[in-house]
Coordinates of C-alpha atoms in Angstrom, one line a residue:
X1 CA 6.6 3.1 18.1
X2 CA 7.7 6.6 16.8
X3 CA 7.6 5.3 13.3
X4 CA 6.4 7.3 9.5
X5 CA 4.7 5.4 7.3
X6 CA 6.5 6.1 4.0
X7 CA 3.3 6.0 1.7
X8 CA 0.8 8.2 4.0
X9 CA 3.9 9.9 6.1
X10 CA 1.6 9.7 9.3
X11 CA 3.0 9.5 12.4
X12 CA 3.5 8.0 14.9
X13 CA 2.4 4.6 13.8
X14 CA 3.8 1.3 13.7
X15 CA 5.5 0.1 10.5
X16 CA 6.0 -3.4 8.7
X17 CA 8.7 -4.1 6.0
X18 CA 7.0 -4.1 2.0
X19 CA 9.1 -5.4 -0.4
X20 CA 8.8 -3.1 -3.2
X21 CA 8.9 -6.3 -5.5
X22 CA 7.3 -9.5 -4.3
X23 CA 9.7 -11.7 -3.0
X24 CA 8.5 -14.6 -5.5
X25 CA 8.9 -12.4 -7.8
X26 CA 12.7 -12.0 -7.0
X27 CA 12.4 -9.3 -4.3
X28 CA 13.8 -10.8 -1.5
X29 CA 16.9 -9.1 -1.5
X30 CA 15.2 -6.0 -3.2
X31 CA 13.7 -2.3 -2.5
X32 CA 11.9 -1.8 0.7
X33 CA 8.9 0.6 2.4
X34 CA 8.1 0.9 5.7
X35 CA 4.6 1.2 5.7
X36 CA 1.7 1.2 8.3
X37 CA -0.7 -2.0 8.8
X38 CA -3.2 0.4 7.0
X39 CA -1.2 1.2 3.9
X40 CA 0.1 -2.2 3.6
X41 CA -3.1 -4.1 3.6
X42 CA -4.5 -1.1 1.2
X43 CA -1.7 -2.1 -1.5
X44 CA -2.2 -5.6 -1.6
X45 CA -6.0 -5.3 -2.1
X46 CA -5.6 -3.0 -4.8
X47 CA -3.0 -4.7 -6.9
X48 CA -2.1 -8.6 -7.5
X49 CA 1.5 -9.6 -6.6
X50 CA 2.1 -9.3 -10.6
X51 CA 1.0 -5.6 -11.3
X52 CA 3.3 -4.8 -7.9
X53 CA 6.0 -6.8 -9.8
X54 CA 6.1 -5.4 -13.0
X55 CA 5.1 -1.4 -12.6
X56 CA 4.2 -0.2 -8.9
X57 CA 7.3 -1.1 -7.8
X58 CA 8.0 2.0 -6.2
X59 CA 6.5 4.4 -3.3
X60 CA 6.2 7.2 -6.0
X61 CA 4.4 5.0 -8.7
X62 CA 2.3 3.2 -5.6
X63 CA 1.4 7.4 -4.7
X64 CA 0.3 7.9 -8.7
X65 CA -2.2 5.4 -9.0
X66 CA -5.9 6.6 -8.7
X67 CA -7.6 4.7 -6.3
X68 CA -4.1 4.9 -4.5
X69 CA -4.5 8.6 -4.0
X70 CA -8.4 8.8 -3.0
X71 CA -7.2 6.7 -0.2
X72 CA -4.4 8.7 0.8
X73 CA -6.5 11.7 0.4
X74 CA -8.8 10.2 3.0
X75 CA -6.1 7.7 5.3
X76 CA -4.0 10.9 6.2
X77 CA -6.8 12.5 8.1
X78 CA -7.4 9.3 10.5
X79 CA -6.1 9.2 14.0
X80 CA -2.6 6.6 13.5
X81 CA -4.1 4.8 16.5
X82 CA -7.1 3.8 14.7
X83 CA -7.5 0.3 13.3
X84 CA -8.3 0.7 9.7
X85 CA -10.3 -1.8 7.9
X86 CA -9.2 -2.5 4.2
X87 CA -11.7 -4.1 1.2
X88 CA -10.5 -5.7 -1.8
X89 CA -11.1 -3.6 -4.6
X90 CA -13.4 -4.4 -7.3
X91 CA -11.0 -4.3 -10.2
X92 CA -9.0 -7.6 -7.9
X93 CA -12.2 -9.5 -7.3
X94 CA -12.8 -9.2 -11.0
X95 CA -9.3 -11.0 -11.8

């Protein structure tokens, strides 16, 4: 467990395989990110499967989005051995 997260690059944590473009949407064999639990969860309750499909389909354009960056700003100052609880965001449960 000596593992970076490759969206909030702390450290030591453990890391699960994203795919960069949701498998059903033809991203099995594509782009991954090893990200923390934290991160992971983060991504998916900010964006739908589609929006992760069709433009944040990469670490950089995942690190551009607003809400994205407030919670980097604020992840990367948590212990790594801390659970992290993740909401859905209010722009998803509008959708």
């Amino acid at each position: 467990m000596g593992e970076t997260c490759d969206l909030c690059a702390r450290s030591p944590v453990k890391t699960t395989e994203h795919h960069l473009i949701p498998k059903q949407y033809g991203g099995v064999e594509g782009p991954t990110a090893m990200l923390c639990s934290a991160c992971h969860r983060q991504i998916h309750a900010l964006f739908t499967n589609e929006e992760l499909a069709a433009f944040y389909h990469s670490v950089e354009r995942l690190k551009d989005h607003p809400d994205m960056q407030k919670y980097l700003r604020w992840v990367k100052k948590q212990d790594p051995e801390k659970k992290i609880s993740t909401r859905k965001s209010n722009r998803r449960k509008r959708k």
